[in-house]
Each structure stands twice: as structure tokens, then as C-alpha cells.
CSV table of C-alpha atoms in Angstrom, one decimal:
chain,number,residue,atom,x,y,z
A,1,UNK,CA,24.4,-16.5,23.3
A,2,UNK,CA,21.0,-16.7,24.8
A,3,UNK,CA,21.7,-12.8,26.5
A,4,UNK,CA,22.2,-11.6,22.7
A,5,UNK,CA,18.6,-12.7,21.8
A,6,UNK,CA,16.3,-11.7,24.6
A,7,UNK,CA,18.3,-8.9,26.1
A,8,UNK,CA,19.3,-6.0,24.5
A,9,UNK,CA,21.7,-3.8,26.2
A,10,UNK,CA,24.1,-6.4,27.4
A,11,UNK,CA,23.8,-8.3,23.8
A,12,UNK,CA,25.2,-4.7,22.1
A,13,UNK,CA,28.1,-3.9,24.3
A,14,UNK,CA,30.9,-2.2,22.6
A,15,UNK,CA,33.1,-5.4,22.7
A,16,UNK,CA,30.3,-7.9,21.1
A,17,UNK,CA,28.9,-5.6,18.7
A,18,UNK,CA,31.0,-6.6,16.0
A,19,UNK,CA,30.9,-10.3,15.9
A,20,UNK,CA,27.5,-10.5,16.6
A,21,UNK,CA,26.4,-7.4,13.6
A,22,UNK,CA,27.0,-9.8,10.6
A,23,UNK,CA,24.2,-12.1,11.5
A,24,UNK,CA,21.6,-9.8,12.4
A,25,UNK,CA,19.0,-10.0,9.8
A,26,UNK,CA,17.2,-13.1,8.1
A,27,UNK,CA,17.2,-13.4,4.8
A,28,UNK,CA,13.6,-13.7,2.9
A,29,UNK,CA,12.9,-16.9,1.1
A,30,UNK,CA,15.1,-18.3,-1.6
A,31,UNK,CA,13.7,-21.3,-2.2
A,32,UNK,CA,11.9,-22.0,-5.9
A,33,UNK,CA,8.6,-23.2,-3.9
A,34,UNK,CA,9.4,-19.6,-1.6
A,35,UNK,CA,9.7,-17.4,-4.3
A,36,UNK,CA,6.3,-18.8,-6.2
A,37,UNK,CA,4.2,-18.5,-3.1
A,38,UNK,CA,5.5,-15.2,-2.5
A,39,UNK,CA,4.8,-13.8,-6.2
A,40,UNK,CA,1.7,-15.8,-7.2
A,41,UNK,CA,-1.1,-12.7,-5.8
A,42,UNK,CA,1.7,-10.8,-7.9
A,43,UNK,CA,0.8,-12.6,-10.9
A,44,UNK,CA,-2.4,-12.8,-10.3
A,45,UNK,CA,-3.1,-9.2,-10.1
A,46,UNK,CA,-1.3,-8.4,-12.9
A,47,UNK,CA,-3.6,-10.9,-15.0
A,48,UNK,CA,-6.4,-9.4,-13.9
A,49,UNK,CA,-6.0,-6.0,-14.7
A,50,UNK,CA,-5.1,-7.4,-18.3
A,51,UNK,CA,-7.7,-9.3,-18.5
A,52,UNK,CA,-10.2,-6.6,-17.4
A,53,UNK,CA,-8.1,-3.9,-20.2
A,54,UNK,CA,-8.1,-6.2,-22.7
A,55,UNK,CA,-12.1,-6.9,-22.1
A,56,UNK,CA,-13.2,-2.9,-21.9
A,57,UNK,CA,-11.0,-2.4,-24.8
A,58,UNK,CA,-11.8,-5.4,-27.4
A,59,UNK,CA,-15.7,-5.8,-26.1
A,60,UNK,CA,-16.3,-2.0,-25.6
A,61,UNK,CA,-13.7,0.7,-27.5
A,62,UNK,CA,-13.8,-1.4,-30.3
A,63,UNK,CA,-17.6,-1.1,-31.3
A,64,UNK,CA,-17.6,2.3,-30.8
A,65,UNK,CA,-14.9,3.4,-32.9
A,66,UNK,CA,-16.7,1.1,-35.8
A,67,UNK,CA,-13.8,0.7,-37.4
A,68,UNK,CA,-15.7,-2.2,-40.1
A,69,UNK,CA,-18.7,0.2,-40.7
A,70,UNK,CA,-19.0,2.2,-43.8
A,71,UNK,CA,-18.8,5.8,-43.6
A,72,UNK,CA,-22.1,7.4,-44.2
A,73,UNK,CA,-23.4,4.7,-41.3
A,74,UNK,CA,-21.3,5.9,-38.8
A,75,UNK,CA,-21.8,7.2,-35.5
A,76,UNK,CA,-19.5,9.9,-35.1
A,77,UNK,CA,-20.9,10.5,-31.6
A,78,UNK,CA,-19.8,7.1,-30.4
A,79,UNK,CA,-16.7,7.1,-32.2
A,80,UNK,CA,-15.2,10.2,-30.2
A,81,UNK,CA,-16.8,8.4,-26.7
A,82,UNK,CA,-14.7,5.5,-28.2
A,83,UNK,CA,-11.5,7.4,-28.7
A,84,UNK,CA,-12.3,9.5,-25.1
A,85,UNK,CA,-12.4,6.3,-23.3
A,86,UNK,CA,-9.5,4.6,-24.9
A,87,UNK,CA,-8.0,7.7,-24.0
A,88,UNK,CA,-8.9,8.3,-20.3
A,89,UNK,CA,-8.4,4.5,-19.2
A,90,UNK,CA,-5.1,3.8,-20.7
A,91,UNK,CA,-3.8,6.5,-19.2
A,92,UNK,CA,-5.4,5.2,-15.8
A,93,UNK,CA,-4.1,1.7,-16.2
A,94,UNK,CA,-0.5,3.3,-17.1
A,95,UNK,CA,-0.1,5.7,-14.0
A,96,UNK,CA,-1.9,2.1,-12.2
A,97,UNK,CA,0.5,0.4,-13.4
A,98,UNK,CA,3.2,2.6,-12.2
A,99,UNK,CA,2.3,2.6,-9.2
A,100,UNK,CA,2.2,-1.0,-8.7
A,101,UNK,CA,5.7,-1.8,-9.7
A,102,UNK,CA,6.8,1.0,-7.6
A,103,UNK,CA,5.0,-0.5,-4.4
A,104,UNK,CA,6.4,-3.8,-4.9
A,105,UNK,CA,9.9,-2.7,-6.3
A,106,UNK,CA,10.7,-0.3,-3.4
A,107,UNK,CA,11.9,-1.2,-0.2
A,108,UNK,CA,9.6,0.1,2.6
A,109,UNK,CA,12.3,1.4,5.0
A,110,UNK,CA,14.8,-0.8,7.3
A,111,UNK,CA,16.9,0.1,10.2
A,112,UNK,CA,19.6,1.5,10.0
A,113,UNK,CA,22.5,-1.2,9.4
A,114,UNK,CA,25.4,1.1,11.2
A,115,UNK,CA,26.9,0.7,15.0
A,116,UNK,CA,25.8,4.4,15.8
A,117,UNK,CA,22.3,4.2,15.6
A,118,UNK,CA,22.7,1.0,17.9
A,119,UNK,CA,25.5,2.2,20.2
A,120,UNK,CA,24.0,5.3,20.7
A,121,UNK,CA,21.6,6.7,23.1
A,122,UNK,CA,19.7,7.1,20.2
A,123,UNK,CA,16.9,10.4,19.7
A,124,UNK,CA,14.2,10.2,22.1
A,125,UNK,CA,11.9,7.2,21.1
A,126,UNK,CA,8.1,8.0,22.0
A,127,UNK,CA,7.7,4.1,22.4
A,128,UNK,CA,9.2,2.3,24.8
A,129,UNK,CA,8.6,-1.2,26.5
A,130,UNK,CA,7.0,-1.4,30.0
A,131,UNK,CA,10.1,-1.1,31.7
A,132,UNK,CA,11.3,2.0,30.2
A,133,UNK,CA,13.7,0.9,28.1
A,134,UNK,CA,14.0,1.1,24.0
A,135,UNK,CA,12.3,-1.2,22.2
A,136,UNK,CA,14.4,-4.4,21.0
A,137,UNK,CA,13.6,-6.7,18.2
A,138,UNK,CA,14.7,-10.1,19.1
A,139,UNK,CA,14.5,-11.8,15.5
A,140,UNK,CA,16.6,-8.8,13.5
A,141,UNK,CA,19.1,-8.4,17.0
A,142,UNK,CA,18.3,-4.3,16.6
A,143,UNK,CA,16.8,-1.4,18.6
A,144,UNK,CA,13.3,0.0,17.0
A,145,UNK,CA,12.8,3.3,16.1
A,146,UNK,CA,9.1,4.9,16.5
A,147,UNK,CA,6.5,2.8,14.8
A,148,UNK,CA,8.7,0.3,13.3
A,149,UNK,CA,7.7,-3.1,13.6
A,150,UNK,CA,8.9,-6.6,12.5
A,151,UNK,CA,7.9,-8.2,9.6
A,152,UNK,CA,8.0,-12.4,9.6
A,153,UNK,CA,7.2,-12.6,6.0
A,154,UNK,CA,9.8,-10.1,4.8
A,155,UNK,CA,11.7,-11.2,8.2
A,156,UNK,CA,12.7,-8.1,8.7
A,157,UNK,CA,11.8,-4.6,10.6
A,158,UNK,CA,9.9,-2.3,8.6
A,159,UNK,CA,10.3,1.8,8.8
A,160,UNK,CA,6.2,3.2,9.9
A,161,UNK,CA,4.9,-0.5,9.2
A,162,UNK,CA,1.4,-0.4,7.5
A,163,UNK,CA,0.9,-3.6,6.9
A,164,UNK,CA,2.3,-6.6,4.9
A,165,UNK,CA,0.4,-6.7,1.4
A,166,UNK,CA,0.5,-10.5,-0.2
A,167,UNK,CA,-0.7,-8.4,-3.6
A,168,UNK,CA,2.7,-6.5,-3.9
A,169,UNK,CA,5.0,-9.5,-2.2
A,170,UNK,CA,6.2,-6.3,0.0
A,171,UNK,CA,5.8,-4.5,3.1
A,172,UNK,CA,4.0,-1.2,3.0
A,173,UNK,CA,5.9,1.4,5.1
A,174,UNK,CA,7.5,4.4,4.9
A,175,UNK,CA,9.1,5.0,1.7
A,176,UNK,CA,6.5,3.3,-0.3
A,177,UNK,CA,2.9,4.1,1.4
A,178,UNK,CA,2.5,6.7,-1.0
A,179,UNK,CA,2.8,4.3,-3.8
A,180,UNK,CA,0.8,1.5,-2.0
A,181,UNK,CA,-2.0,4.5,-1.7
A,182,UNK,CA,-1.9,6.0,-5.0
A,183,UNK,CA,-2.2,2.4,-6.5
A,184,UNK,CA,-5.4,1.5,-4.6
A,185,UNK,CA,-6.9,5.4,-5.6
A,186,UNK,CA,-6.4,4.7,-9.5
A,187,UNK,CA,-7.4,1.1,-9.0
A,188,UNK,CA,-10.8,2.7,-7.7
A,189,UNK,CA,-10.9,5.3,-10.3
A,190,UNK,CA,-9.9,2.8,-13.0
A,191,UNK,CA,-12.4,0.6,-11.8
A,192,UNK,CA,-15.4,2.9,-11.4
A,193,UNK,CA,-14.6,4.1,-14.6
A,194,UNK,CA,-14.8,1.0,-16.6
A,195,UNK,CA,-17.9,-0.4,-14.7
A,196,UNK,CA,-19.8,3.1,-15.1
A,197,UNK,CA,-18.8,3.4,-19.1
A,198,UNK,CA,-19.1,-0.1,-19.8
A,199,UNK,CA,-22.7,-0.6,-18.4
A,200,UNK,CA,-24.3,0.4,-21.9
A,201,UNK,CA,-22.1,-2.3,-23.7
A,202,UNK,CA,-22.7,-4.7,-20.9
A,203,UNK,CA,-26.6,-4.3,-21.2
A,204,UNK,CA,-26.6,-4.4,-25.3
A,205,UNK,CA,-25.2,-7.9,-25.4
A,206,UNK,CA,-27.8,-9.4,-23.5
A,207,UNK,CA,-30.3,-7.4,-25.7
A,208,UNK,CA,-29.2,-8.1,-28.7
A,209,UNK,CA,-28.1,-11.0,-30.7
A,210,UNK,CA,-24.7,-10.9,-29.9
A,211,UNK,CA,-21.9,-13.9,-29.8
A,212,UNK,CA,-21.4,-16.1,-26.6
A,213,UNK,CA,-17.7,-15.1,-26.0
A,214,UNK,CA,-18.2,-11.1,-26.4
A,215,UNK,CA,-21.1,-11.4,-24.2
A,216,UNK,CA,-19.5,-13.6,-21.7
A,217,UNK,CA,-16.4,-11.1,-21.4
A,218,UNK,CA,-18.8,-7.8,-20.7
A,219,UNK,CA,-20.7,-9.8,-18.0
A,220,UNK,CA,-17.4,-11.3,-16.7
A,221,UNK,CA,-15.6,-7.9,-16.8
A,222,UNK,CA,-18.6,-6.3,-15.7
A,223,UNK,CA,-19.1,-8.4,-12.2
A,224,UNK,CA,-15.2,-8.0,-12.2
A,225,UNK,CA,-15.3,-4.7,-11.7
A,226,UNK,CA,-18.2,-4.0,-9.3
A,227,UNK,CA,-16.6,-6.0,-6.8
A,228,UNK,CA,-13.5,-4.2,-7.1
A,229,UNK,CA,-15.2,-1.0,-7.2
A,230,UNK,CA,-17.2,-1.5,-4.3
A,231,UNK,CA,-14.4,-3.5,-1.9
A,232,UNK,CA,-11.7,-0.9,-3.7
A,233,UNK,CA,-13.9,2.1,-2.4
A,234,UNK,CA,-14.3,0.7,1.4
A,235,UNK,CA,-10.5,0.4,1.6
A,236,UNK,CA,-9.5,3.6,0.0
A,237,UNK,CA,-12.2,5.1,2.6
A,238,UNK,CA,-10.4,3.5,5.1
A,239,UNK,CA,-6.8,4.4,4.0
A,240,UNK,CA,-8.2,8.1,3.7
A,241,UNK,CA,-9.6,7.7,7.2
A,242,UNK,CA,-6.1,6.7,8.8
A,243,UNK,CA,-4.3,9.4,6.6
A,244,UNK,CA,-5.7,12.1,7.9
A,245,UNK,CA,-6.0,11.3,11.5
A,246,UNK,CA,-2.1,10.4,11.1
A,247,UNK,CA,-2.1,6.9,12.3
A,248,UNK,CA,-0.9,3.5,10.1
A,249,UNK,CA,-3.4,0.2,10.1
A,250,UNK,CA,-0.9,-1.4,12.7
A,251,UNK,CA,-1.9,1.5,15.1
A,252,UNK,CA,-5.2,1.3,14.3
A,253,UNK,CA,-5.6,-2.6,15.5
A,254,UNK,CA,-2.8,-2.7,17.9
A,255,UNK,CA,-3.6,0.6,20.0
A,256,UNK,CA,-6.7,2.4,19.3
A,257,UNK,CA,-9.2,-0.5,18.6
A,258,UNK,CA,-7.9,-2.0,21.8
A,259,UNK,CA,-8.5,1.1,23.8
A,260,UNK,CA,-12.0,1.4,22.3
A,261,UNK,CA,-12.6,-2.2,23.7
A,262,UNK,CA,-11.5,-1.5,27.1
A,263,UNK,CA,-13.6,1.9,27.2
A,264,UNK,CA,-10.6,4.4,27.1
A,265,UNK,CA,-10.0,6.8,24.6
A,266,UNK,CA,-6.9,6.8,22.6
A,267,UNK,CA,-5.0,9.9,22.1
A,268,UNK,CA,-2.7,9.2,19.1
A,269,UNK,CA,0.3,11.2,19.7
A,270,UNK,CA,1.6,11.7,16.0
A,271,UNK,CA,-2.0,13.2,14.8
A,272,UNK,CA,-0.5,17.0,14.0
A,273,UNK,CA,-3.9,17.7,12.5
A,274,UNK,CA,-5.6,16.8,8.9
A,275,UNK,CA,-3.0,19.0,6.8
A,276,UNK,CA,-0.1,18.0,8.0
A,277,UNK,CA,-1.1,14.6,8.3
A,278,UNK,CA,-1.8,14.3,4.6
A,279,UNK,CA,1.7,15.7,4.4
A,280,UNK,CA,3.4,13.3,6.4
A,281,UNK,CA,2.2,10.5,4.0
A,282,UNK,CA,1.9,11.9,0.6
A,283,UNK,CA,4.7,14.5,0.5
A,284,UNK,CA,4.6,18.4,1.7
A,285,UNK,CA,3.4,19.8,-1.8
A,286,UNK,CA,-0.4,19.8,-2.3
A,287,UNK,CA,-0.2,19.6,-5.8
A,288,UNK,CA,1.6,16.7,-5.9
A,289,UNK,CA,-0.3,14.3,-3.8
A,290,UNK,CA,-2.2,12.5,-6.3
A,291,UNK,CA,0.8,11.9,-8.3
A,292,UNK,CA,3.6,9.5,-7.7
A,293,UNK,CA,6.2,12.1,-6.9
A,294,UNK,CA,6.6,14.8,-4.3
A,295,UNK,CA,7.4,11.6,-1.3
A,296,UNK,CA,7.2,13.0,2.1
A,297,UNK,CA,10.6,14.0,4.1
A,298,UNK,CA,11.9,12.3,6.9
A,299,UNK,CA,14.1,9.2,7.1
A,300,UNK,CA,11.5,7.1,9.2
A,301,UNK,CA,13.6,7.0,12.1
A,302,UNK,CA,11.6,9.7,13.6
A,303,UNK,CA,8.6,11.8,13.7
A,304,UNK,CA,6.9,15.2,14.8
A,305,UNK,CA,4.5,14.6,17.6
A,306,UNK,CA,1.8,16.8,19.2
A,307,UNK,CA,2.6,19.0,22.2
A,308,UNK,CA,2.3,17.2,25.6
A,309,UNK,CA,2.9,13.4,23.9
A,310,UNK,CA,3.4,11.2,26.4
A,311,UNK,CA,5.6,8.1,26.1
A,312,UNK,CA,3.8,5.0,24.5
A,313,UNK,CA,4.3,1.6,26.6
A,314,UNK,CA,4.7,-1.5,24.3
């Protein structure tokens, strides 16, 4: 009844636990209309960085290579800056791409569907209500572990919530920050790259008597891109920022930007220092943190926090 929902300890006794368990979670959306809401920033993302391949490709590789021109009046230097950039930003949009149907695809990290983890005392949680007692989530019926929060677009908890992301129709949280990270840092690169080589091209058509459409593209991919380079760089400055002082977006707004406003200083309890901060989000092998393997280790149940942490009231 009404106990199940507010209250969590006498909701989860022994005796009720199993005819109230099946109903715990809520479903996403399965309505058509749902399901088109939920994917359309999908769709549109994925147009865009077609439209903005296609453009660099067609309305900039293309010249260079000079595939129409006659041999003696070719550029060879232009050709193999052609055949370099073909090179370097396919292979940008591929890893991009990657990245981006691993960020949507995989599932940031839920809790635990078993009776132990519930039943249990449970490791010691670092965040607790006021009261004390472990924290409950009243629309999934099941205790949170550290940093979990609940999601009411995926309508479920999320494992180290970082946000929800409308442009991957996902969560970002444990298992797939990584992902969600590496895709903004080749979305930079990819974008800084094409507005930086494409510049020349860009410039030419409006110098030089070339046809409506080409021109149009460069200046459409052109503006495009700066915008995405410069909003793309300010975020992955951020993200960089909240990586290495070990803290996720939600802590950023929901603890230390609150204690800034009421003059206190925040001490964030999981910051282990820059190194193994890094670690704890892109995996424990150096090497492999720009690359979309090597995930960090854990289960996102639990995490290392600095000597003296105190317990965090919700």
C-alpha cells in the first residue's frame, strides 16, 4: 500500500518482498508518438554529422584530389592534402561514430534487481537522508547506492548519474560515461578539424566564380562547424573539469554550486586526486583513455572515497 511507496524499511520486509518486487520498475515509453519524441535529437544528430561529411568531402576532398583535371595540370601538392584529409576525417567520423552508438546502445548502470542487495544491510552508503537512514527511491520501490539517482525520462535509477542526454535517447552513467565523453572529444576534434582545413575552400567560393549550391554547402558547413566547435570545446572543458576533480554534473549542480551560494566550501568526498580520478572514469590504463576500450572497474554500486569522508545528507 501507501507504506510501500513512501517508507522504505517497512515496505521491504522479508514477508512483502516478493509480491511487491515484480512491479518495481516503470517501463520507458512504448507508445509510437513516445518512441519518436524520444529518438528525433537521435535522428537529428545523425543527419548532421552526414550532412557536414558529405559537405567537407564532395565541396572540399573532391577539388583537391582533381580527379577531372589533366595530368600535366595537376597539383600534386593538393592532391596528397586531399588524400590526407579524406584520410584523417574518416577515420574521426568512424571512431565518432562508434562512440555514439555505444553511448546510446549501452545501458548506463541500474540497481541491482536481486533481494540481497535490498534485504541486506547493504555496504556502507556515504549518502544517506537526513535521518540517517539509506536512501530510498519511491518511483523504482529500491534502496540507492552512492550517487545513483532516478531518472523520470528513462524512469528508472541510474548507476553514477551524469545527466540524461536527449542527443543519445539515454542516461549517461556509469558504464557508458566513457563513451558519452570520448564522443563529445572526437566531435570537437572532428569539428575543429573540418572548420580549420576547410577555411581555404570556404574562402575560394566566395572569390571565385563558383556555383550557388557548392558555395552555399561550404558556408553552410562552414558556420555548422564553428558553432559546434566553439559550444563542443566549452563542454568538453567542462567535462574535463568534473573528470579530474572526480565529481559527475549532478554533483556539480546539486551539491557544490549550492554550497558556493550559501558561502561554504564543498569538500567532495570521492575526489582521490587528478590521476586517479581520470581513472575512475576512463579506465585504469593510461594508454587507453582516449580510446573506447580499457572501461573503468567497479560495478557502480560503490566507490573509493578520500580518508576522513564524512557521510553526505540528502
Amino acid at each position: 500500500g501507501s507504506s510501500y511507496v513512501r517508507g522504505a524499511p517497512a515496505a521491504l520486509r522479508p514477508e512483502k518482498f516478493e509480491s511487491h518486487y515484480p512491479t518495481m520498475a516503470l517501463p520507458p515509453p512504448t507508445s509510437c508518438t513516445g518512441r519518436v519524441a524520444l529518438y528525433l535529437p537521435v535522428a537529428f544528430v545523425s543527419s548532421l554529422i552526414k550532412s557536414l561529411y558529405l559537405i567537407y568531402i564532395t565541396c572540399h576532398v573532391v577539388p583537391l584530389l582533381q580527379w577531372t583535371a589533366l595530368p600535366m595540370v595537376v597539383d600534386l601538392d593538393a592532391r596528397r592534402r586531399g588524400k590526407m584529409h579524406a584520410l584523417v576525417v574518416t577515420g574521426l567520423v568512424a571512431v565518432l561514430l562508434y562512440c555514439y552508438g555505444k553511448a546510446i546502445s549501452v545501458h548506463p548502470g541500474r540497481i541491482p534487481d536481486n533481494q540481497a542487495w535490498q534485504m541486506e544491510a547493504a555496504p556502507q552508503q556515504l549518502e544517506v537522508k537526513q535521518t540517517g537512514e539509506r536512501r530510498f527511491c519511491k518511483w523504482c520501490s529500491l534502496y540507492k547506492p552512492d550517487r545513483c539517482h532516478h531518472c523520470r525520462v528513462c524512469r528508472s535509477c541510474v548507476l553514477r548519474m551524469d545527466h540524461h542526454c536527449p542527443w543519445i535517447a539515454n542516461c549517461v552513467g556509469f558504464h557508458n560515461y566513457k563513451y558519452f565523453f570520448l564522443l563529445t572529444l572526437y566531435t570537437v576534434l572532428c569539428a575543429h578539424f573540418i572548420v580549420w582545413t576547410m577555411w581555404s575552400s570556404a574562402i575560394a567560393a566566395v572569390d571565385r566564380e563558383t556555383p550557388f549550391a557548392m558555395m552555399f554547402a561550404l558556408l553552410f558547413g562552414q558556420t555548422i562547424g564553428s558553432f559546434i566547435t566553439v559550444l563542443g570545446t566549452l563542454f568538453l572543458g567542462f567535462h574535463c573539469k568534473l573528470i579530474t576533480e572526480g565529481m559527475t554534473l549532478i554533483e556539480f549542480c546539486e551539491k557544490a554550486t549550492k554550497h558556493r551560494e550559501n558561502g561554504l566550501k564543498y569538500h567532495n568526498a570521492y575526489d582521490l586526486g587528478t590521476y586517479r580520478n581520470i581513472c575512475s572514469s576512463l579506465g585504469p590504463n593510461p594508454a587507453l583513455w582516449l580510446v573506447p576500450v580499457g572501461l573503468p572497474k567497479g560495478d557502480g554500486l560503490s566507490f573509493a572515497v578520500k580518508a576522513g569522508a564524512r557521510g553526505l545528507r540528502a
